[in-house]
Amino acid sequence: MNLKISIKLDHPISKFDNHDYKVVGIFCNIFKAAIYSLNSDSWKTLEDFKPGVSYCGSAKFVNRKVHWITKHRRCWGITSIDLVDEKWGKVELPSDIKGGGLKLGLLGSDLLVLCNNYERTHSDVWVMKEYGVKASWTKLYTITYPKNYNLSLPLFTYNKGEILLTFKSTFAIYDPKNDSITYPEVPNVEVTSIYEYMDAELFIESLVCPDLPNED
């Protein structure tokens, strides 16, 4: 079964005093979406799920909502699900965005969209400075890629403005001030093929484990 699952295992949503952990499942082949609650130990079908929409890449959590880049009949968008009221929503893309192959990420706590131009020579990086406000989308910079690149989301921004990315099987640091890319040495990363690709994610360590229901 073609199944896309996005998991939110972070701080409880204390504002509504419903300390819960939830999982959102997008079941593409059966045109169904559902949400799992750890408190109730049960799945609930999400209403108003639209078939024929492609959910691209992994989801990103911002403002108590899980977000995906979506595509429907050659039209790109950002679709969200609120983990509290369990309602669908949308976030408008920048008006001036040009290109395709969109990817969704986070830069700090802000939504980020990476847009690949059609010639595959560079990508624009857009950040939403104020959540839900279309006019707050800002193009931070344009990354010119080396030959045979693999499209990469920015992972981290250093204090001096450099951006950490991945290219194929290595890390790269992009400096928007002079449009340069350097490749730092990374220990314990073994590359066995020129066709090998590396995925990287940021994470925050935690010693907190959610209490599972029905356990002694």
Coordinates of C-alpha atoms in Angstrom, one line a residue:
M1 CA 0.0 0.0 0.0
N2 CA 1.3 3.4 -0.9
L3 CA 1.2 5.2 2.5
K4 CA 2.5 8.5 3.5
I5 CA 2.6 9.1 7.3
S6 CA 3.6 12.3 9.1
I7 CA 4.3 12.1 12.8
K8 CA 4.2 14.9 15.3
L9 CA 6.0 13.9 18.4
D10 CA 7.0 17.2 20.0
H11 CA 5.8 19.3 23.0
P12 CA 2.1 18.7 23.9
I13 CA -0.3 21.4 22.8
S14 CA -0.7 22.9 26.2
K15 CA -2.8 25.9 25.1
F16 CA -5.9 23.6 24.8
D17 CA -4.8 21.5 27.8
N18 CA -5.2 18.3 25.7
H19 CA -1.7 16.9 26.2
D20 CA -1.7 14.4 23.4
Y21 CA 0.5 13.0 20.7
K22 CA -0.9 12.5 17.2
V23 CA -0.1 10.8 13.9
V24 CA -1.5 11.9 10.6
G25 CA -1.8 9.1 7.9
I26 CA -2.4 9.8 4.2
F27 CA -3.5 6.6 2.5
C28 CA -3.1 7.4 -1.1
N29 CA -4.3 4.2 -2.7
I30 CA -7.6 4.2 -0.9
F31 CA -8.1 7.9 -1.0
K32 CA -8.3 8.3 2.8
A33 CA -6.7 10.3 5.5
A34 CA -6.9 9.6 9.2
I35 CA -5.5 10.9 12.5
Y36 CA -4.3 8.8 15.4
S37 CA -4.6 10.0 19.0
L38 CA -2.3 8.5 21.7
N39 CA -4.7 9.5 24.4
S40 CA -7.6 7.6 23.0
D41 CA -5.5 4.9 21.3
S42 CA -7.7 5.1 18.2
W43 CA -7.8 6.3 14.6
K44 CA -10.3 8.8 13.3
T45 CA -11.1 9.4 9.6
L46 CA -10.5 13.0 8.5
E47 CA -13.4 14.4 6.5
D48 CA -13.1 16.4 3.3
F49 CA -10.0 14.6 2.1
K50 CA -9.6 15.4 -1.7
P51 CA -8.6 12.4 -3.9
G52 CA -6.2 13.1 -6.8
V53 CA -3.9 15.4 -4.8
S54 CA -0.2 14.4 -4.6
Y55 CA 1.4 15.0 -1.2
C56 CA 5.1 15.7 -2.0
G57 CA 7.9 15.1 0.5
S58 CA 7.7 14.9 4.3
A59 CA 5.4 17.2 6.3
K60 CA 6.6 20.2 8.4
F61 CA 5.1 21.2 11.7
V62 CA 4.4 25.0 12.3
N63 CA 1.8 26.8 14.3
R64 CA 0.2 23.5 15.6
K65 CA -0.4 22.4 12.0
V66 CA 1.3 19.8 9.8
H67 CA 2.0 21.1 6.2
W68 CA 2.7 19.4 2.9
I69 CA 3.6 20.7 -0.6
T70 CA 0.7 19.4 -2.7
K71 CA 0.2 19.1 -6.5
H72 CA -3.1 18.8 -8.3
R73 CA -3.5 19.1 -12.1
R74 CA -0.1 20.8 -12.5
C75 CA -1.0 23.3 -9.7
W76 CA 1.2 23.6 -6.7
G77 CA 0.1 24.5 -3.2
I78 CA 0.6 24.0 0.5
T79 CA -2.0 22.0 2.4
S80 CA -2.2 21.7 6.2
I81 CA -4.0 19.8 8.9
D82 CA -4.6 21.4 12.3
L83 CA -3.7 18.8 15.0
V84 CA -6.0 20.4 17.5
D85 CA -9.3 20.9 15.7
E86 CA -8.3 18.4 13.0
K87 CA -9.4 20.6 10.1
W88 CA -7.8 21.0 6.7
G89 CA -6.3 24.4 5.6
K90 CA -4.2 26.0 2.9
V91 CA -1.2 28.4 2.9
E92 CA -0.9 30.5 -0.2
L93 CA 2.4 30.4 -2.1
P94 CA 4.3 33.6 -3.1
S95 CA 2.8 35.4 -6.1
D96 CA 6.2 35.8 -7.8
I97 CA 7.3 32.2 -7.5
K98 CA 8.7 30.9 -10.8
G99 CA 9.6 27.3 -11.6
G100 CA 8.5 23.9 -10.3
G101 CA 9.7 21.0 -8.3
L102 CA 8.8 22.7 -5.0
K103 CA 10.0 21.4 -1.7
L104 CA 8.9 22.4 1.7
G105 CA 11.1 23.0 4.7
L106 CA 11.7 25.0 7.8
L107 CA 14.2 27.8 8.6
G108 CA 14.0 28.2 12.3
S109 CA 10.3 28.3 13.0
D110 CA 9.3 29.7 9.6
L111 CA 8.0 27.9 6.6
L112 CA 10.4 27.7 3.7
V113 CA 9.8 26.8 0.0
L114 CA 12.6 25.8 -2.3
C115 CA 11.7 26.4 -6.0
N116 CA 13.8 24.9 -8.8
N117 CA 13.9 26.8 -12.0
Y118 CA 12.9 25.0 -15.2
E119 CA 16.5 25.0 -16.6
R120 CA 17.7 23.3 -13.4
T121 CA 20.6 25.8 -13.0
H122 CA 19.5 27.5 -9.8
S123 CA 16.8 27.5 -7.0
D124 CA 15.1 30.3 -5.2
V125 CA 14.6 30.1 -1.4
W126 CA 11.4 31.7 -0.1
V127 CA 10.6 32.1 3.6
M128 CA 7.2 33.1 5.2
K129 CA 8.1 35.7 7.8
E130 CA 4.6 35.9 9.3
Y131 CA 2.6 32.7 9.3
G132 CA -0.5 32.7 7.1
V133 CA 0.3 36.2 5.6
K134 CA 0.9 35.8 1.9
A135 CA 2.6 39.2 1.6
S136 CA 5.2 38.1 4.2
W137 CA 6.8 35.6 1.8
T138 CA 10.4 36.9 1.2
K139 CA 12.9 35.6 -1.4
L140 CA 16.0 35.2 0.7
Y141 CA 18.5 34.3 -2.0
T142 CA 19.0 32.3 -5.2
I143 CA 21.4 29.3 -5.1
T144 CA 23.4 28.5 -8.2
Y145 CA 24.0 24.8 -8.3
P146 CA 27.1 23.0 -9.5
K147 CA 26.7 20.4 -12.3
N148 CA 24.9 17.2 -11.6
Y149 CA 23.4 18.5 -8.4
N150 CA 20.6 17.0 -6.3
L151 CA 18.0 19.5 -5.1
S152 CA 18.4 20.1 -1.4
L153 CA 16.5 22.0 1.2
P154 CA 18.5 24.4 3.5
L155 CA 19.0 22.6 6.8
F156 CA 20.5 25.3 9.0
T157 CA 21.5 29.0 8.9
Y158 CA 24.7 30.0 10.7
N159 CA 25.1 33.3 12.6
K160 CA 27.1 34.8 9.7
G161 CA 24.4 33.9 7.2
E162 CA 25.9 30.7 5.6
I163 CA 23.4 28.0 4.7
L164 CA 24.0 24.3 5.4
L165 CA 22.7 22.0 2.5
T166 CA 23.3 18.6 1.1
F167 CA 24.4 17.7 -2.4
K168 CA 24.2 14.0 -3.4
S169 CA 26.3 12.3 -0.7
T170 CA 27.9 15.2 1.0
F171 CA 27.2 18.3 3.0
A172 CA 27.7 21.8 1.5
I173 CA 27.8 25.3 2.9
Y174 CA 26.4 28.0 0.7
D175 CA 27.5 31.7 1.3
P176 CA 24.9 34.1 -0.2
K177 CA 27.3 37.0 0.2
N178 CA 29.6 35.8 -2.6
D179 CA 27.4 33.0 -4.1
S180 CA 30.0 30.4 -3.2
I181 CA 29.7 26.7 -2.1
T182 CA 32.3 24.9 0.1
Y183 CA 32.3 21.2 1.1
P184 CA 33.2 20.5 4.7
E185 CA 34.8 17.2 5.7
V186 CA 32.3 15.0 7.6
P187 CA 33.7 12.1 9.6
N188 CA 32.1 8.6 9.6
V189 CA 30.2 9.2 6.3
E190 CA 31.2 6.5 3.7
V191 CA 30.3 7.0 0.1
T192 CA 30.4 3.8 -1.9
S193 CA 29.0 5.0 -5.3
I194 CA 28.8 8.3 -7.2
Y195 CA 25.1 7.6 -7.6
E196 CA 24.5 7.4 -3.8
Y197 CA 22.4 10.1 -2.2
M198 CA 22.3 11.3 1.4
D199 CA 19.2 12.5 3.3
A200 CA 19.7 14.7 6.4
E201 CA 17.3 16.0 9.0
L202 CA 17.7 18.3 12.0
F203 CA 16.6 16.9 15.4
I204 CA 16.5 18.0 19.0
E205 CA 17.4 15.4 21.6
S206 CA 14.8 14.7 24.3
L207 CA 14.7 12.4 27.3
V208 CA 10.9 12.6 27.4
C209 CA 9.1 9.5 26.2
P210 CA 5.3 9.7 25.7
D211 CA 3.3 7.5 28.1
L212 CA 1.7 4.7 26.1
P213 CA -1.9 3.8 27.0
N214 CA -2.9 0.5 28.5
E215 CA 0.5 -0.3 29.9
D216 CA 1.3 -1.5 33.4

